[in-house]
Short mmCIF file of C-alpha atoms in Angstrom, two decimals:
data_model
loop_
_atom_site.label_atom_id
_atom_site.label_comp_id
_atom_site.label_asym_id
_atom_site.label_seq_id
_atom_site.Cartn_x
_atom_site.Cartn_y
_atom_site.Cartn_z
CA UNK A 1 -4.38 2.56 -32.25
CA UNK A 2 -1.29 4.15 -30.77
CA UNK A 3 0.15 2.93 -27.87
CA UNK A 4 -0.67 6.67 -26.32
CA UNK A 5 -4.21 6.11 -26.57
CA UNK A 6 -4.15 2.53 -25.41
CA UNK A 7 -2.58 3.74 -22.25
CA UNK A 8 -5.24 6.15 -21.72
CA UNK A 9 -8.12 3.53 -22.04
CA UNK A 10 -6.72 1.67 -19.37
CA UNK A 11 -6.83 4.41 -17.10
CA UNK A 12 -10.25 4.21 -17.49
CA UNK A 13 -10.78 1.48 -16.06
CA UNK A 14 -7.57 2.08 -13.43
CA UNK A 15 -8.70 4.97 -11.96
CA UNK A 16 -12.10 4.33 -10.68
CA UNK A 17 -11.01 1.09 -9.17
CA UNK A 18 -8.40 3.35 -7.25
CA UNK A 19 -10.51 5.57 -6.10
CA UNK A 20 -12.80 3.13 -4.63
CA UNK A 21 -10.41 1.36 -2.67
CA UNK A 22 -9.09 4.72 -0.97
CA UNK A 23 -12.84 5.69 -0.01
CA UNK A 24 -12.81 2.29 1.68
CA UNK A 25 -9.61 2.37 3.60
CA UNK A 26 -10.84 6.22 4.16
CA UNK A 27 -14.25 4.82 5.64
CA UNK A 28 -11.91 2.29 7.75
CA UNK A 29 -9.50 4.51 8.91
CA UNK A 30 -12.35 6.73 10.23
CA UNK A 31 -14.24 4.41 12.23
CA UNK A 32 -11.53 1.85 13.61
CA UNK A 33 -12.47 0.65 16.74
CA UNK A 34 -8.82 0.61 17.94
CA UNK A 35 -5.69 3.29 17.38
CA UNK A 36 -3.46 0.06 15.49
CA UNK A 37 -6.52 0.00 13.16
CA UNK A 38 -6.24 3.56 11.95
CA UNK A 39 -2.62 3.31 11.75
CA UNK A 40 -3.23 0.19 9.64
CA UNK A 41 -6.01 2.05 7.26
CA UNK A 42 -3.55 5.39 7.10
CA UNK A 43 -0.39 2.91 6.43
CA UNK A 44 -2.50 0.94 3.18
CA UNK A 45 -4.34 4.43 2.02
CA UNK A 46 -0.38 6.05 1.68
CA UNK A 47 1.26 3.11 0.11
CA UNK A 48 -1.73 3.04 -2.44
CA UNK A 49 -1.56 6.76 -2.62
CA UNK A 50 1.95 6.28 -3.50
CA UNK A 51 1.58 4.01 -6.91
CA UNK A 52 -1.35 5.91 -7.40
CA UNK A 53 0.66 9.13 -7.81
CA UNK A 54 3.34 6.83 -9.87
CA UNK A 55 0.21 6.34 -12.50
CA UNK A 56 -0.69 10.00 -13.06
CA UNK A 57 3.03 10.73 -13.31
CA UNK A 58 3.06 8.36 -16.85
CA UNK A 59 -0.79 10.02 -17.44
CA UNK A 60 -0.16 13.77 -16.99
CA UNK A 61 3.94 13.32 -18.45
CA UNK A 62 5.43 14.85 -15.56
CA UNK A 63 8.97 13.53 -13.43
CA UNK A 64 8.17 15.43 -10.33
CA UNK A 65 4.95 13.49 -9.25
CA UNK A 66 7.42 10.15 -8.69
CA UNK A 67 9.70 11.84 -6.13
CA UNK A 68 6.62 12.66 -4.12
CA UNK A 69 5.64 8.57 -4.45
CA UNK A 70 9.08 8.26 -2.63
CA UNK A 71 8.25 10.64 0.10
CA UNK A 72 5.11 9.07 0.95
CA UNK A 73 6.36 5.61 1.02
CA UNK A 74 8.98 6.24 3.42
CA UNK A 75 6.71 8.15 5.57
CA UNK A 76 3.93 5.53 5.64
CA UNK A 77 6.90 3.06 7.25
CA UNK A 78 7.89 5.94 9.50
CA UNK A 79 4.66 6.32 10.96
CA UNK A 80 4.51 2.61 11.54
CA UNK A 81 7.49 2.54 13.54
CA UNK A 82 6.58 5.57 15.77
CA UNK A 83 3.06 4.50 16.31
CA UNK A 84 4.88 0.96 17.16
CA UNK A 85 7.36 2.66 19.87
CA UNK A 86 4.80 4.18 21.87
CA UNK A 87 2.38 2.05 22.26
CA UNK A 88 5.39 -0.85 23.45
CA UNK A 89 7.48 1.42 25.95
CA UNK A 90 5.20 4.44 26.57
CA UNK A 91 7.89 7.39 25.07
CA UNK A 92 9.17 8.06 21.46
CA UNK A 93 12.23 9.07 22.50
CA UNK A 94 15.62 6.75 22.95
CA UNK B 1 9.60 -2.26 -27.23
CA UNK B 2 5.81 -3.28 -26.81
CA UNK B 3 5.91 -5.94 -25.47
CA UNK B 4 7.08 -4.06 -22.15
CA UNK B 5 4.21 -1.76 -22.02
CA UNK B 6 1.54 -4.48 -22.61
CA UNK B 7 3.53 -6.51 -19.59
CA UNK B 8 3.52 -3.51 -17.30
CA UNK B 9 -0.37 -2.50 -18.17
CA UNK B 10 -1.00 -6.16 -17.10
CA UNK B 11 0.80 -5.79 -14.07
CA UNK B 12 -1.26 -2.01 -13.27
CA UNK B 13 -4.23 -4.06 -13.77
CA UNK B 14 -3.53 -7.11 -11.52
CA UNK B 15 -2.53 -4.01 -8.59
CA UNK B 16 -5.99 -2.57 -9.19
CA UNK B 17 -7.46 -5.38 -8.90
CA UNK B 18 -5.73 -6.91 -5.44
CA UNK B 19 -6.37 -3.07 -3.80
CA UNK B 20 -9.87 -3.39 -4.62
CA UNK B 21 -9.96 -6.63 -2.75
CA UNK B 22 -7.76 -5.48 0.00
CA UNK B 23 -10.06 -2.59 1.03
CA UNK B 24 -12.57 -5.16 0.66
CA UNK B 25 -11.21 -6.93 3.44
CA UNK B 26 -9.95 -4.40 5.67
CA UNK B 27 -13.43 -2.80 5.50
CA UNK B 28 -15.58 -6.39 6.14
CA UNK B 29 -13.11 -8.44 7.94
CA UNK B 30 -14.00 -8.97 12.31
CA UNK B 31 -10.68 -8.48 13.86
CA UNK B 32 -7.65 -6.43 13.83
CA UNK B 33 -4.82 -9.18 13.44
CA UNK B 34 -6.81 -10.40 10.43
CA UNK B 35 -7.18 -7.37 8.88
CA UNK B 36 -3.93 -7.40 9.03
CA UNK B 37 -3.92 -9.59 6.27
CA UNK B 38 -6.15 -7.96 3.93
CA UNK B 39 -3.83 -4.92 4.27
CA UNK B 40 -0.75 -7.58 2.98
CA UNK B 41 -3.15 -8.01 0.04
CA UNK B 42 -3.31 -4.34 -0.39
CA UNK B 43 -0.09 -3.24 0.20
CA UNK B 44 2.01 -5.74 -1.96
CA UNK B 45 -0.37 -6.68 -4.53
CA UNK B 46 -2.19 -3.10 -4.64
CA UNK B 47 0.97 -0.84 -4.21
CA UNK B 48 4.24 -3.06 -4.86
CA UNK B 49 2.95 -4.88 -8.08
CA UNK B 50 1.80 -1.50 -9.72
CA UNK B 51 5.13 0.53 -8.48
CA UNK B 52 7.02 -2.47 -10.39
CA UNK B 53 4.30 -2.32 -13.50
CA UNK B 54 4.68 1.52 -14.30
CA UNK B 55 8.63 1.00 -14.57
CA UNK B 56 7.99 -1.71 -17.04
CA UNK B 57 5.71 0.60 -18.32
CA UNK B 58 7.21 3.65 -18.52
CA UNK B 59 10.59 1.72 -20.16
CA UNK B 60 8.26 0.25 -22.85
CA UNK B 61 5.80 3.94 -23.71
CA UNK B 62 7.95 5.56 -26.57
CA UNK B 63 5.06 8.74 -26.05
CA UNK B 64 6.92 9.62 -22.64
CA UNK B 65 9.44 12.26 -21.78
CA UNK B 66 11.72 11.42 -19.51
CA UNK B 67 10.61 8.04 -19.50
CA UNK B 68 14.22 6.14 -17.83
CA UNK B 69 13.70 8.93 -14.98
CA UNK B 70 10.13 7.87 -13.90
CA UNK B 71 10.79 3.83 -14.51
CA UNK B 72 13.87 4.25 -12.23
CA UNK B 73 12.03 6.32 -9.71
CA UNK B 74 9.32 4.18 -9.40
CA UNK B 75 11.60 1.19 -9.17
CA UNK B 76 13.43 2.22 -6.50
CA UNK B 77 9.81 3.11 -4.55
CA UNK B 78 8.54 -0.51 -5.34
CA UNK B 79 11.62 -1.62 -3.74
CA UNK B 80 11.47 0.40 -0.60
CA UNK B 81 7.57 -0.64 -0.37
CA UNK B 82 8.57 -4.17 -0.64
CA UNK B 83 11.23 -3.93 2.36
CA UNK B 84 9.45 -1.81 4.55
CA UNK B 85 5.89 -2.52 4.64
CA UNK B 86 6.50 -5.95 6.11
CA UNK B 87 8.52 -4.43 8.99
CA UNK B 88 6.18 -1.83 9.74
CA UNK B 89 3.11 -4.64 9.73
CA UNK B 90 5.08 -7.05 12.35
CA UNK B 91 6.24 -3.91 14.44
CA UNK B 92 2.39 -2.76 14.70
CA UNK B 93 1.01 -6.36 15.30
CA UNK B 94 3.78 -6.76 18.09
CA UNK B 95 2.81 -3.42 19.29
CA UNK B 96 -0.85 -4.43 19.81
CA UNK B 97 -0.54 -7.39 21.32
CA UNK B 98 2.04 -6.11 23.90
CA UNK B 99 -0.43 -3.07 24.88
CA UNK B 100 -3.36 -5.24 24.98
CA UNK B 101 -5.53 -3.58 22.89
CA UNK B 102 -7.76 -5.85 20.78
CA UNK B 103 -9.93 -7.69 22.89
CA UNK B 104 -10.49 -11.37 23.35
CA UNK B 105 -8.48 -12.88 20.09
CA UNK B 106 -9.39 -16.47 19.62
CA UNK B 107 -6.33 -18.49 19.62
CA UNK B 108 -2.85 -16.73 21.21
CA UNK B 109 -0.26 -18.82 21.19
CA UNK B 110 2.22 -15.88 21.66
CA UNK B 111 0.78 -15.36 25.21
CA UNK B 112 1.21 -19.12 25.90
CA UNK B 113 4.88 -18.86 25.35
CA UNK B 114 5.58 -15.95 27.32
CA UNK B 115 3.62 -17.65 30.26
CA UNK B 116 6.03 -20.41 30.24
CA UNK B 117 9.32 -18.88 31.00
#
């Protein structure tokens, strides 16, 4: 058994697991009671979103899918800090 | 080589594994500063651990084009997720308890120290 095939049997069982946990911070980031909650939910679904995307870049062979795992990780923090801003002083701004 | 790519498939396995239970808690748990700790569990164990398991991956998979590009790539992202998801937690929980927003936590010690200066 190659190592090629090996790697695809365990993305059998990977890749259902993944998709379970983003229906669930999905389902939490819908009905949050409170704005910090969704921003929470949105925050966890684009980190995992993130490593997921690292995965299908070693399943479907292709470079370009990491740089977009980059993107998404910097913008999950980024929304964090904004989100963060307001709610303290009121403005986004300086 | 092998012994790389069986390390990094245990490491994608152990990340599955702690997201599962992450989204777990952030779905079941009561309160919004301890959800906040299910969503530690899902972020470093479910998105950190993974990033660092596909490098070790990728270096070990002799199948993979470009292999040292994606390893590197995804380094560098486990890296970044490791030094910025922590400051974007604490800045949210700071944020929430300064605009009031959950109601009635049990125990706030923060509040207790701000009322005595």
């Amino acid at each position: 058994m190659s190592l090629e095939s090996q790697f695809f049997l365990l993305m059998k069982f990977v890749i259902p697991i993944y998709l379970l946990a983003f229906i669930l911070y999905a389902v939490r980031a819908f009905k949050g009671p409170t704005i910090v909650d969704i921003v929470l939910a949105v925050d966890c679904l684009s980190f995992d979103v993130a490593a997921f995307m690292a995965i299908l870049a070693v399943y479907f062979k292709s470079v370009y899918l990491v740089s977009g795992a980059m993107i998404l990780a910097l913008w999950g923090y980024l929304l964090d800090i904004y989100i963060a801003k307001h709610l303290v002083s009121r403005e986004v701004g300086a | 080589m092998s012994v790389l790519f069986y390390l990094g498939a245990a490491l994608i396995v152990i990340g599955a594994l702690c997201d599962l239970f992450g989204a777990l808690g952030l779905l079941r748990f009561p309160n919004f500063y301890v959800r906040l700790h299910a969503a530690t569990v899902g972020i470093i164990g479910g998105a950190a651990v993974p990033l660092f398991g596909v490098a070790l991956l990728a270096l070990g998979a002799d199948f993979l084009p470009n292999r040292y590009a994606i390893a590197g790539a995804s380094f560098v992202t486990g890296v970044t997720v490791l030094l910025a998801s922590p400051a974007g937690s604490h800045a949210l929980a700071y944020a929430a308890h300064k605009a009031k927003l959950v109601q009635r936590p049990e125990i706030d010690h923060l509040a207790e120290v701000r009322d005595d200066d």
